[in-house]
Amino acid sequence: MKSTKSILLLVMANLLIFVTLSITFTVLVQWVLPAFGIDLRASVSSMDLLWALVIGFGGAFVSLLMSKHLARTGMQMQRIEVPQTAKERLVYQSVAQLAQRLGITMPEVWVYWNDEPNAFATGPGRNHSMVAVSSGLVNLLDDNEVRAVLAHEMGHVYNGDMLSTTLLQGLMNTFVFWLAMLAARQFDDKPMVAFMVSIVLQIGLSFLALIPITWFSRHREFAADRFAAEQVGVMPMISALQRIHQRAEAMQVHHDALREPMATAYISGGWQGLFATHPSLEARVQALRDFQAGRSA
């Protein structure tokens, strides 16, 4: 039921965004710009925004529905349904206990074989999700640190981060496609030029659209860290982050966002500056210590 509500929320949000943009677009083009001597009424199609919405949110919506399948594609993964080893029992039972405590459906639990210590969560809703951990992570961390990482990922699930990220991506996609079409329409008499303008702008604007998307990714990482601290404790989360960071540095692992569409889903991410999918280790540790100090005050 809650998964269905998440889908309905996505649809309703899309409709509300479309209505808001449509009204703004109409007022701007029909009245505001003409008042300043700028008349685009003859060159702008009222259907452009609708097409941009359909394409922008359609792509994001489809990717959300396919997120679990896409996450498993190309990875050597195994689903844990009946734990066989101590590590499998630790992972499975940790997720099960958190799901029961939070009152959500037990996510699918997967393990994938990779020396890089990492974990991620994805899925279209909190009751239709998956949590995956790498073999490198469970072999590197102690039991409490593994529980902290799993609590972090369950925080993403419980907070609906994949849905909210999809909404933001859909909105950014809509603006990118609409602005590209708007510019291309100025060259309707030159189809090839219009096509090239549209493609170049879509590429350039998509790159700029990553700035708010990655900002939101960093914001939700802080929130998931706090969630893990509430569920398992601050020190296991700090210790887990430090050990993952040290291991990643030793392996010289860096995520390339252009090749790694799941970068914002991992507990450990790459990039630098405005395009960082994750906050720095120092910022995350400091935020956790501030959270601990606030609770004890």
PDB file of C-alpha atoms in Angstrom:
ATOM      1  CA  MET A   1       0.000   0.000   0.000  1.00  0.00           C
ATOM      2  CA  LYS A   2       2.770   2.450   0.922  1.00  0.00           C
ATOM      3  CA  SER A   3       4.598   1.590  -2.299  1.00  0.00           C
ATOM      4  CA  THR A   4       1.421   2.445  -4.240  1.00  0.00           C
ATOM      5  CA  LYS A   5       1.174   5.712  -2.315  1.00  0.00           C
ATOM      6  CA  SER A   6       4.753   6.520  -3.343  1.00  0.00           C
ATOM      7  CA  ILE A   7       3.853   6.059  -7.011  1.00  0.00           C
ATOM      8  CA  LEU A   8       0.705   8.182  -6.576  1.00  0.00           C
ATOM      9  CA  LEU A   9       2.816  10.824  -4.866  1.00  0.00           C
ATOM     10  CA  LEU A  10       5.171  10.852  -7.845  1.00  0.00           C
ATOM     11  CA  VAL A  11       2.266  11.227 -10.305  1.00  0.00           C
ATOM     12  CA  MET A  12       0.583  13.963  -8.267  1.00  0.00           C
ATOM     13  CA  ALA A  13       3.849  15.826  -7.833  1.00  0.00           C
ATOM     14  CA  ASN A  14       4.433  15.665 -11.592  1.00  0.00           C
ATOM     15  CA  LEU A  15       0.949  17.078 -12.232  1.00  0.00           C
ATOM     16  CA  LEU A  16       1.388  19.864  -9.683  1.00  0.00           C
ATOM     17  CA  ILE A  17       4.764  20.784 -11.134  1.00  0.00           C
ATOM     18  CA  PHE A  18       3.274  20.797 -14.633  1.00  0.00           C
ATOM     19  CA  VAL A  19       0.350  23.025 -13.591  1.00  0.00           C
ATOM     20  CA  THR A  20       2.689  25.444 -11.796  1.00  0.00           C
ATOM     21  CA  LEU A  21       5.104  25.630 -14.728  1.00  0.00           C
ATOM     22  CA  SER A  22       2.252  25.937 -17.226  1.00  0.00           C
ATOM     23  CA  ILE A  23       0.719  28.881 -15.369  1.00  0.00           C
ATOM     24  CA  THR A  24       4.110  30.544 -14.936  1.00  0.00           C
ATOM     25  CA  PHE A  25       4.983  29.903 -18.569  1.00  0.00           C
ATOM     26  CA  THR A  26       1.670  31.303 -19.826  1.00  0.00           C
ATOM     27  CA  VAL A  27       1.819  34.446 -17.678  1.00  0.00           C
ATOM     28  CA  LEU A  28       5.450  35.058 -18.604  1.00  0.00           C
ATOM     29  CA  VAL A  29       5.029  34.616 -22.356  1.00  0.00           C
ATOM     30  CA  GLN A  30       1.555  36.117 -22.746  1.00  0.00           C
ATOM     31  CA  TRP A  31       1.787  39.146 -20.457  1.00  0.00           C
ATOM     32  CA  VAL A  32       5.047  39.794 -18.609  1.00  0.00           C
ATOM     33  CA  LEU A  33       7.527  39.650 -21.506  1.00  0.00           C
ATOM     34  CA  PRO A  34       5.302  41.599 -23.957  1.00  0.00           C
ATOM     35  CA  ALA A  35       5.028  44.354 -21.341  1.00  0.00           C
ATOM     36  CA  PHE A  36       8.806  44.759 -21.672  1.00  0.00           C
ATOM     37  CA  GLY A  37       8.736  44.681 -25.452  1.00  0.00           C
ATOM     38  CA  ILE A  38       9.701  41.002 -25.771  1.00  0.00           C
ATOM     39  CA  ASP A  39       7.112  39.065 -27.770  1.00  0.00           C
ATOM     40  CA  LEU A  40       7.714  35.318 -28.043  1.00  0.00           C
ATOM     41  CA  ARG A  41       4.078  34.383 -28.508  1.00  0.00           C
ATOM     42  CA  ALA A  42       4.483  33.568 -32.178  1.00  0.00           C
ATOM     43  CA  SER A  43       7.627  31.462 -31.735  1.00  0.00           C
ATOM     44  CA  VAL A  44       6.901  29.441 -28.596  1.00  0.00           C
ATOM     45  CA  SER A  45       4.578  26.469 -28.770  1.00  0.00           C
ATOM     46  CA  SER A  46       2.337  25.927 -25.772  1.00  0.00           C
ATOM     47  CA  MET A  47       2.949  22.178 -26.220  1.00  0.00           C
ATOM     48  CA  ASP A  48       6.708  22.429 -25.694  1.00  0.00           C
ATOM     49  CA  LEU A  49       6.407  22.422 -21.931  1.00  0.00           C
ATOM     50  CA  LEU A  50       4.066  19.435 -21.996  1.00  0.00           C
ATOM     51  CA  TRP A  51       6.481  17.452 -24.164  1.00  0.00           C
ATOM     52  CA  ALA A  52       9.368  18.474 -21.907  1.00  0.00           C
ATOM     53  CA  LEU A  53       7.415  17.294 -18.877  1.00  0.00           C
ATOM     54  CA  VAL A  54       6.522  13.963 -20.454  1.00  0.00           C
ATOM     55  CA  ILE A  55      10.078  13.296 -21.586  1.00  0.00           C
ATOM     56  CA  GLY A  56      11.788  14.673 -18.476  1.00  0.00           C
ATOM     57  CA  PHE A  57       9.658  12.980 -15.863  1.00  0.00           C
ATOM     58  CA  GLY A  58       8.920   9.968 -18.056  1.00  0.00           C
ATOM     59  CA  GLY A  59      12.582   9.036 -18.212  1.00  0.00           C
ATOM     60  CA  ALA A  60      13.060   9.588 -14.484  1.00  0.00           C
ATOM     61  CA  PHE A  61       9.900   7.617 -13.670  1.00  0.00           C
ATOM     62  CA  VAL A  62      10.905   4.654 -15.844  1.00  0.00           C
ATOM     63  CA  SER A  63      14.391   4.599 -14.330  1.00  0.00           C
ATOM     64  CA  LEU A  64      12.849   4.583 -10.848  1.00  0.00           C
ATOM     65  CA  LEU A  65      10.655   1.606 -11.681  1.00  0.00           C
ATOM     66  CA  MET A  66      13.619  -0.227 -13.209  1.00  0.00           C
ATOM     67  CA  SER A  67      16.116   0.834 -10.526  1.00  0.00           C
ATOM     68  CA  LYS A  68      16.450  -2.575  -8.861  1.00  0.00           C
ATOM     69  CA  HIS A  69      16.923  -4.354 -12.182  1.00  0.00           C
ATOM     70  CA  LEU A  70      19.418  -1.721 -13.365  1.00  0.00           C
ATOM     71  CA  ALA A  71      21.369  -2.016 -10.112  1.00  0.00           C
ATOM     72  CA  ARG A  72      21.778  -5.753 -10.613  1.00  0.00           C
ATOM     73  CA  THR A  73      22.697  -5.487 -14.286  1.00  0.00           C
ATOM     74  CA  GLY A  74      26.326  -6.193 -14.936  1.00  0.00           C
ATOM     75  CA  MET A  75      27.063  -7.170 -11.325  1.00  0.00           C
ATOM     76  CA  GLN A  76      27.813 -10.606  -9.975  1.00  0.00           C
ATOM     77  CA  MET A  77      25.170 -10.569  -7.254  1.00  0.00           C
ATOM     78  CA  GLN A  78      23.417 -13.125  -5.106  1.00  0.00           C
ATOM     79  CA  ARG A  79      20.221 -12.588  -3.173  1.00  0.00           C
ATOM     80  CA  ILE A  80      20.264 -13.668   0.473  1.00  0.00           C
ATOM     81  CA  GLU A  81      16.983 -15.340   1.357  1.00  0.00           C
ATOM     82  CA  VAL A  82      18.211 -18.117   3.652  1.00  0.00           C
ATOM     83  CA  PRO A  83      21.501 -16.987   5.252  1.00  0.00           C
ATOM     84  CA  GLN A  84      24.176 -19.666   5.217  1.00  0.00           C
ATOM     85  CA  THR A  85      27.207 -18.004   6.813  1.00  0.00           C
ATOM     86  CA  ALA A  86      27.796 -15.783   9.830  1.00  0.00           C
ATOM     87  CA  LYS A  87      28.308 -12.726   7.623  1.00  0.00           C
ATOM     88  CA  GLU A  88      25.141 -13.442   5.663  1.00  0.00           C
ATOM     89  CA  ARG A  89      23.183 -13.820   8.898  1.00  0.00           C
ATOM     90  CA  LEU A  90      24.608 -10.539  10.181  1.00  0.00           C
ATOM     91  CA  VAL A  91      23.542  -8.649   7.042  1.00  0.00           C
ATOM     92  CA  TYR A  92      20.152 -10.302   6.677  1.00  0.00           C
ATOM     93  CA  GLN A  93      19.160 -10.051  10.335  1.00  0.00           C
ATOM     94  CA  SER A  94      20.324  -6.446  10.609  1.00  0.00           C
ATOM     95  CA  VAL A  95      18.116  -5.427   7.693  1.00  0.00           C
ATOM     96  CA  ALA A  96      15.198  -7.525   8.969  1.00  0.00           C
ATOM     97  CA  GLN A  97      15.373  -6.026  12.457  1.00  0.00           C
ATOM     98  CA  LEU A  98      15.481  -2.472  11.120  1.00  0.00           C
ATOM     99  CA  ALA A  99      12.590  -3.126   8.735  1.00  0.00           C
ATOM    100  CA  GLN A 100      10.487  -4.519  11.587  1.00  0.00           C
ATOM    101  CA  ARG A 101      11.382  -1.604  13.847  1.00  0.00           C
ATOM    102  CA  LEU A 102      10.502   0.922  11.140  1.00  0.00           C
ATOM    103  CA  GLY A 103       7.309  -0.853  10.135  1.00  0.00           C
ATOM    104  CA  ILE A 104       8.221  -1.328   6.477  1.00  0.00           C
ATOM    105  CA  THR A 105       8.405  -4.355   4.200  1.00  0.00           C
ATOM    106  CA  MET A 106      11.649  -6.282   4.384  1.00  0.00           C
ATOM    107  CA  PRO A 107      13.839  -5.132   1.482  1.00  0.00           C
ATOM    108  CA  GLU A 108      15.527  -7.623  -0.795  1.00  0.00           C
ATOM    109  CA  VAL A 109      19.026  -8.293   0.525  1.00  0.00           C
ATOM    110  CA  TRP A 110      21.834  -8.843  -1.967  1.00  0.00           C
ATOM    111  CA  VAL A 111      25.576  -9.299  -1.798  1.00  0.00           C
ATOM    112  CA  TYR A 112      27.921  -8.617  -4.714  1.00  0.00           C
ATOM    113  CA  TRP A 113      31.509  -9.682  -5.157  1.00  0.00           C
ATOM    114  CA  ASN A 114      33.796  -6.680  -5.233  1.00  0.00           C
ATOM    115  CA  ASP A 115      36.861  -5.865  -3.143  1.00  0.00           C
ATOM    116  CA  GLU A 116      35.765  -2.237  -2.905  1.00  0.00           C
ATOM    117  CA  PRO A 117      33.938  -1.703   0.427  1.00  0.00           C
ATOM    118  CA  ASN A 118      30.554  -0.261  -0.449  1.00  0.00           C
ATOM    119  CA  ALA A 119      26.806  -0.623  -0.079  1.00  0.00           C
ATOM    120  CA  PHE A 120      23.723   0.888  -1.667  1.00  0.00           C
ATOM    121  CA  ALA A 121      19.948   0.906  -1.504  1.00  0.00           C
ATOM    122  CA  THR A 122      17.478   1.460  -4.323  1.00  0.00           C
ATOM    123  CA  GLY A 123      13.914   0.750  -5.394  1.00  0.00           C
ATOM    124  CA  PRO A 124      10.727   2.646  -6.281  1.00  0.00           C
ATOM    125  CA  GLY A 125       9.371   2.754  -2.729  1.00  0.00           C
ATOM    126  CA  ARG A 126      10.130   1.959   0.892  1.00  0.00           C
ATOM    127  CA  ASN A 127       8.117  -1.272   0.608  1.00  0.00           C
ATOM    128  CA  HIS A 128       9.644  -2.265  -2.724  1.00  0.00           C
ATOM    129  CA  SER A 129      13.361  -1.796  -2.222  1.00  0.00           C
ATOM    130  CA  MET A 130      16.658  -3.611  -2.130  1.00  0.00           C
ATOM    131  CA  VAL A 131      19.807  -3.255  -0.046  1.00  0.00           C
ATOM    132  CA  ALA A 132      23.106  -4.551  -1.386  1.00  0.00           C
ATOM    133  CA  VAL A 133      26.548  -4.837   0.185  1.00  0.00           C
ATOM    134  CA  SER A 134      29.869  -5.739  -1.334  1.00  0.00           C
ATOM    135  CA  SER A 135      31.960  -8.637  -0.138  1.00  0.00           C
ATOM    136  CA  GLY A 136      34.740  -6.127   0.446  1.00  0.00           C
ATOM    137  CA  LEU A 137      32.610  -4.212   2.944  1.00  0.00           C
ATOM    138  CA  VAL A 138      31.552  -7.153   5.111  1.00  0.00           C
ATOM    139  CA  ASN A 139      35.110  -8.481   5.152  1.00  0.00           C
ATOM    140  CA  LEU A 140      36.587  -5.103   6.116  1.00  0.00           C
ATOM    141  CA  LEU A 141      34.236  -3.919   8.875  1.00  0.00           C
ATOM    142  CA  ASP A 142      33.412  -5.382  12.257  1.00  0.00           C
ATOM    143  CA  ASP A 143      29.828  -6.363  13.091  1.00  0.00           C
ATOM    144  CA  ASN A 144      28.773  -3.033  14.626  1.00  0.00           C
ATOM    145  CA  GLU A 145      30.225  -1.107  11.691  1.00  0.00           C
ATOM    146  CA  VAL A 146      28.354  -3.338   9.228  1.00  0.00           C
ATOM    147  CA  ARG A 147      25.133  -2.686  11.167  1.00  0.00           C
ATOM    148  CA  ALA A 148      25.810   1.049  10.986  1.00  0.00           C
ATOM    149  CA  VAL A 149      26.289   0.947   7.215  1.00  0.00           C
ATOM    150  CA  LEU A 150      23.112  -1.086   6.787  1.00  0.00           C
ATOM    151  CA  ALA A 151      21.241   1.395   8.997  1.00  0.00           C
ATOM    152  CA  HIS A 152      22.535   4.188   6.752  1.00  0.00           C
ATOM    153  CA  GLU A 153      21.158   2.408   3.685  1.00  0.00           C
ATOM    154  CA  MET A 154      17.874   1.689   5.447  1.00  0.00           C
ATOM    155  CA  GLY A 155      17.709   5.403   6.192  1.00  0.00           C
ATOM    156  CA  HIS A 156      17.690   6.046   2.449  1.00  0.00           C
ATOM    157  CA  VAL A 157      14.891   3.496   2.073  1.00  0.00           C
ATOM    158  CA  TYR A 158      12.784   4.784   4.961  1.00  0.00           C
ATOM    159  CA  ASN A 159      13.207   8.450   3.980  1.00  0.00           C
ATOM    160  CA  GLY A 160      12.194   7.734   0.376  1.00  0.00           C
ATOM    161  CA  ASP A 161      15.420   9.163  -1.022  1.00  0.00           C
ATOM    162  CA  MET A 162      15.173   7.380  -4.375  1.00  0.00           C
ATOM    163  CA  LEU A 163      11.707   8.860  -4.953  1.00  0.00           C
ATOM    164  CA  SER A 164      12.731  12.384  -3.977  1.00  0.00           C
ATOM    165  CA  THR A 165      15.869  12.150  -6.115  1.00  0.00           C
ATOM    166  CA  THR A 166      13.726  11.004  -9.046  1.00  0.00           C
ATOM    167  CA  LEU A 167      11.434  14.009  -8.624  1.00  0.00           C
ATOM    168  CA  LEU A 168      14.420  16.358  -8.649  1.00  0.00           C
ATOM    169  CA  GLN A 169      15.972  14.630 -11.662  1.00  0.00           C
ATOM    170  CA  GLY A 170      12.644  14.763 -13.494  1.00  0.00           C
ATOM    171  CA  LEU A 171      12.321  18.467 -12.802  1.00  0.00           C
ATOM    172  CA  MET A 172      15.862  19.151 -13.991  1.00  0.00           C
ATOM    173  CA  ASN A 173      15.320  17.005 -17.098  1.00  0.00           C
ATOM    174  CA  THR A 174      12.137  18.919 -17.882  1.00  0.00           C
ATOM    175  CA  PHE A 175      13.873  22.291 -17.742  1.00  0.00           C
ATOM    176  CA  VAL A 176      16.821  21.021 -19.784  1.00  0.00           C
ATOM    177  CA  PHE A 177      14.630  19.628 -22.553  1.00  0.00           C
ATOM    178  CA  TRP A 178      12.259  22.614 -22.582  1.00  0.00           C
ATOM    179  CA  LEU A 179      15.047  25.214 -22.775  1.00  0.00           C
ATOM    180  CA  ALA A 180      16.771  23.210 -25.506  1.00  0.00           C
ATOM    181  CA  MET A 181      13.529  23.077 -27.539  1.00  0.00           C
ATOM    182  CA  LEU A 182      12.922  26.774 -26.936  1.00  0.00           C
ATOM    183  CA  ALA A 183      16.330  27.645 -28.353  1.00  0.00           C
ATOM    184  CA  ALA A 184      16.003  25.204 -31.262  1.00  0.00           C
ATOM    185  CA  ARG A 185      12.695  26.766 -32.329  1.00  0.00           C
ATOM    186  CA  GLN A 186      14.532  29.945 -33.229  1.00  0.00           C
ATOM    187  CA  PHE A 187      16.066  27.974 -36.116  1.00  0.00           C
ATOM    188  CA  ASP A 188      12.928  26.291 -37.489  1.00  0.00           C
ATOM    189  CA  ASP A 189      13.948  27.324 -41.003  1.00  0.00           C
ATOM    190  CA  LYS A 190      17.257  25.469 -40.588  1.00  0.00           C
ATOM    191  CA  PRO A 191      16.448  21.955 -39.315  1.00  0.00           C
ATOM    192  CA  MET A 192      20.048  20.755 -38.996  1.00  0.00           C
ATOM    193  CA  VAL A 193      21.085  23.862 -37.082  1.00  0.00           C
ATOM    194  CA  ALA A 194      18.049  23.479 -34.823  1.00  0.00           C
ATOM    195  CA  PHE A 195      18.970  19.851 -34.167  1.00  0.00           C
ATOM    196  CA  MET A 196      22.574  20.690 -33.313  1.00  0.00           C
ATOM    197  CA  VAL A 197      21.549  23.564 -31.052  1.00  0.00           C
ATOM    198  CA  SER A 198      19.139  21.274 -29.205  1.00  0.00           C
ATOM    199  CA  ILE A 199      21.742  18.528 -28.697  1.00  0.00           C
ATOM    200  CA  VAL A 200      24.513  20.892 -27.574  1.00  0.00           C
ATOM    201  CA  LEU A 201      22.233  22.662 -25.117  1.00  0.00           C
ATOM    202  CA  GLN A 202      20.869  19.411 -23.717  1.00  0.00           C
ATOM    203  CA  ILE A 203      24.402  18.196 -23.037  1.00  0.00           C
ATOM    204  CA  GLY A 204      25.567  21.488 -21.533  1.00  0.00           C
ATOM    205  CA  LEU A 205      22.468  22.117 -19.453  1.00  0.00           C
ATOM    206  CA  SER A 206      22.397  18.502 -18.240  1.00  0.00           C
ATOM    207  CA  PHE A 207      25.900  19.018 -16.897  1.00  0.00           C
ATOM    208  CA  LEU A 208      24.793  22.160 -15.042  1.00  0.00           C
ATOM    209  CA  ALA A 209      21.678  20.342 -13.777  1.00  0.00           C
ATOM    210  CA  LEU A 210      24.002  17.970 -11.920  1.00  0.00           C
ATOM    211  CA  ILE A 211      24.846  20.780  -9.478  1.00  0.00           C
ATOM    212  CA  PRO A 212      21.470  20.784  -7.630  1.00  0.00           C
ATOM    213  CA  ILE A 213      21.173  17.009  -8.003  1.00  0.00           C
ATOM    214  CA  THR A 214      24.540  16.340  -6.368  1.00  0.00           C
ATOM    215  CA  TRP A 215      23.843  19.009  -3.727  1.00  0.00           C
ATOM    216  CA  PHE A 216      20.711  17.082  -2.783  1.00  0.00           C
ATOM    217  CA  SER A 217      22.709  13.847  -2.792  1.00  0.00           C
ATOM    218  CA  ARG A 218      25.137  15.312  -0.250  1.00  0.00           C
ATOM    219  CA  HIS A 219      22.217  16.562   1.857  1.00  0.00           C
ATOM    220  CA  ARG A 220      20.596  13.134   1.992  1.00  0.00           C
ATOM    221  CA  GLU A 221      23.911  11.468   2.898  1.00  0.00           C
ATOM    222  CA  PHE A 222      24.076  13.629   6.025  1.00  0.00           C
ATOM    223  CA  ALA A 223      20.468  12.657   6.820  1.00  0.00           C
ATOM    224  CA  ALA A 224      21.189   8.941   6.341  1.00  0.00           C
ATOM    225  CA  ASP A 225      24.257   9.216   8.590  1.00  0.00           C
ATOM    226  CA  ARG A 226      22.096  10.783  11.314  1.00  0.00           C
ATOM    227  CA  PHE A 227      19.502   8.054  10.839  1.00  0.00           C
ATOM    228  CA  ALA A 228      22.183   5.383  11.318  1.00  0.00           C
ATOM    229  CA  ALA A 229      23.477   7.180  14.409  1.00  0.00           C
ATOM    230  CA  GLU A 230      19.970   7.145  15.887  1.00  0.00           C
ATOM    231  CA  GLN A 231      19.478   3.456  15.148  1.00  0.00           C
ATOM    232  CA  VAL A 232      22.922   1.991  15.902  1.00  0.00           C
ATOM    233  CA  GLY A 233      25.038   4.715  17.491  1.00  0.00           C
ATOM    234  CA  VAL A 234      27.329   7.536  16.449  1.00  0.00           C
ATOM    235  CA  MET A 235      30.697   5.869  16.973  1.00  0.00           C
ATOM    236  CA  PRO A 236      30.039   2.752  14.824  1.00  0.00           C
ATOM    237  CA  MET A 237      28.959   5.037  11.974  1.00  0.00           C
ATOM    238  CA  ILE A 238      32.040   7.240  12.312  1.00  0.00           C
ATOM    239  CA  SER A 239      34.328   4.212  12.545  1.00  0.00           C
ATOM    240  CA  ALA A 240      32.710   2.604   9.479  1.00  0.00           C
ATOM    241  CA  LEU A 241      33.090   5.776   7.402  1.00  0.00           C
ATOM    242  CA  GLN A 242      36.731   6.173   8.390  1.00  0.00           C
ATOM    243  CA  ARG A 243      37.638   2.576   7.569  1.00  0.00           C
ATOM    244  CA  ILE A 244      35.777   2.680   4.231  1.00  0.00           C
ATOM    245  CA  HIS A 245      37.511   5.941   3.342  1.00  0.00           C
ATOM    246  CA  GLN A 246      40.947   4.625   4.258  1.00  0.00           C
ATOM    247  CA  ARG A 247      40.395   1.447   2.265  1.00  0.00           C
ATOM    248  CA  ALA A 248      39.106   3.359  -0.743  1.00  0.00           C
ATOM    249  CA  GLU A 249      42.128   5.656  -0.678  1.00  0.00           C
ATOM    250  CA  ALA A 250      44.452   2.668  -0.477  1.00  0.00           C
ATOM    251  CA  MET A 251      42.735   1.133  -3.503  1.00  0.00           C
ATOM    252  CA  GLN A 252      42.654   4.525  -5.264  1.00  0.00           C
ATOM    253  CA  VAL A 253      38.954   4.057  -6.007  1.00  0.00           C
ATOM    254  CA  HIS A 254      37.178   6.994  -7.611  1.00  0.00           C
ATOM    255  CA  HIS A 255      33.659   6.878  -9.050  1.00  0.00           C
ATOM    256  CA  ASP A 256      33.261   8.419 -12.490  1.00  0.00           C
ATOM    257  CA  ALA A 257      29.777   9.924 -12.503  1.00  0.00           C
ATOM    258  CA  LEU A 258      29.497   9.781 -16.294  1.00  0.00           C
ATOM    259  CA  ARG A 259      30.006   6.013 -16.173  1.00  0.00           C
ATOM    260  CA  GLU A 260      28.435   5.289 -12.811  1.00  0.00           C
ATOM    261  CA  PRO A 261      24.700   6.070 -12.696  1.00  0.00           C
ATOM    262  CA  MET A 262      24.386   4.573  -9.213  1.00  0.00           C
ATOM    263  CA  ALA A 263      27.048   6.878  -7.742  1.00  0.00           C
ATOM    264  CA  THR A 264      24.562   8.803  -5.604  1.00  0.00           C
ATOM    265  CA  ALA A 265      23.225   5.538  -4.156  1.00  0.00           C
ATOM    266  CA  TYR A 266      26.498   4.257  -2.698  1.00  0.00           C
ATOM    267  CA  ILE A 267      27.644   4.944   0.832  1.00  0.00           C
ATOM    268  CA  SER A 268      30.991   6.075  -0.560  1.00  0.00           C
ATOM    269  CA  GLY A 269      31.079   8.316  -3.625  1.00  0.00           C
ATOM    270  CA  GLY A 270      33.395  10.361  -5.780  1.00  0.00           C
ATOM    271  CA  TRP A 271      33.681  13.662  -7.671  1.00  0.00           C
ATOM    272  CA  GLN A 272      34.916  16.953  -6.310  1.00  0.00           C
ATOM    273  CA  GLY A 273      33.475  20.323  -5.348  1.00  0.00           C
ATOM    274  CA  LEU A 274      30.018  21.235  -6.670  1.00  0.00           C
ATOM    275  CA  PHE A 275      29.724  17.869  -8.396  1.00  0.00           C
ATOM    276  CA  ALA A 276      30.518  15.717  -5.353  1.00  0.00           C
ATOM    277  CA  THR A 277      27.840  13.101  -4.792  1.00  0.00           C
ATOM    278  CA  HIS A 278      28.939  12.656  -1.170  1.00  0.00           C
ATOM    279  CA  PRO A 279      30.232  15.054   1.489  1.00  0.00           C
ATOM    280  CA  SER A 280      33.860  14.768   2.507  1.00  0.00           C
ATOM    281  CA  LEU A 281      34.782  12.336   5.253  1.00  0.00           C
ATOM    282  CA  GLU A 282      35.712  15.243   7.518  1.00  0.00           C
ATOM    283  CA  ALA A 283      32.330  16.923   7.011  1.00  0.00           C
ATOM    284  CA  ARG A 284      30.412  13.709   7.674  1.00  0.00           C
ATOM    285  CA  VAL A 285      32.368  12.882  10.819  1.00  0.00           C
ATOM    286  CA  GLN A 286      31.996  16.433  12.125  1.00  0.00           C
ATOM    287  CA  ALA A 287      28.256  16.390  11.431  1.00  0.00           C
ATOM    288  CA  LEU A 288      27.931  13.138  13.379  1.00  0.00           C
ATOM    289  CA  ARG A 289      29.903  14.535  16.313  1.00  0.00           C
ATOM    290  CA  ASP A 290      27.755  17.661  16.289  1.00  0.00           C
ATOM    291  CA  PHE A 291      24.683  15.435  16.272  1.00  0.00           C
ATOM    292  CA  GLN A 292      26.044  13.484  19.241  1.00  0.00           C
ATOM    293  CA  ALA A 293      26.820  16.679  21.125  1.00  0.00           C
ATOM    294  CA  GLY A 294      23.325  17.988  20.448  1.00  0.00           C
ATOM    295  CA  ARG A 295      21.736  14.827  21.821  1.00  0.00           C
ATOM    296  CA  SER A 296      23.840  14.851  24.980  1.00  0.00           C
ATOM    297  CA  ALA A 297      23.340  18.578  25.650  1.00  0.00           C
TER     298      ALA A 297
END
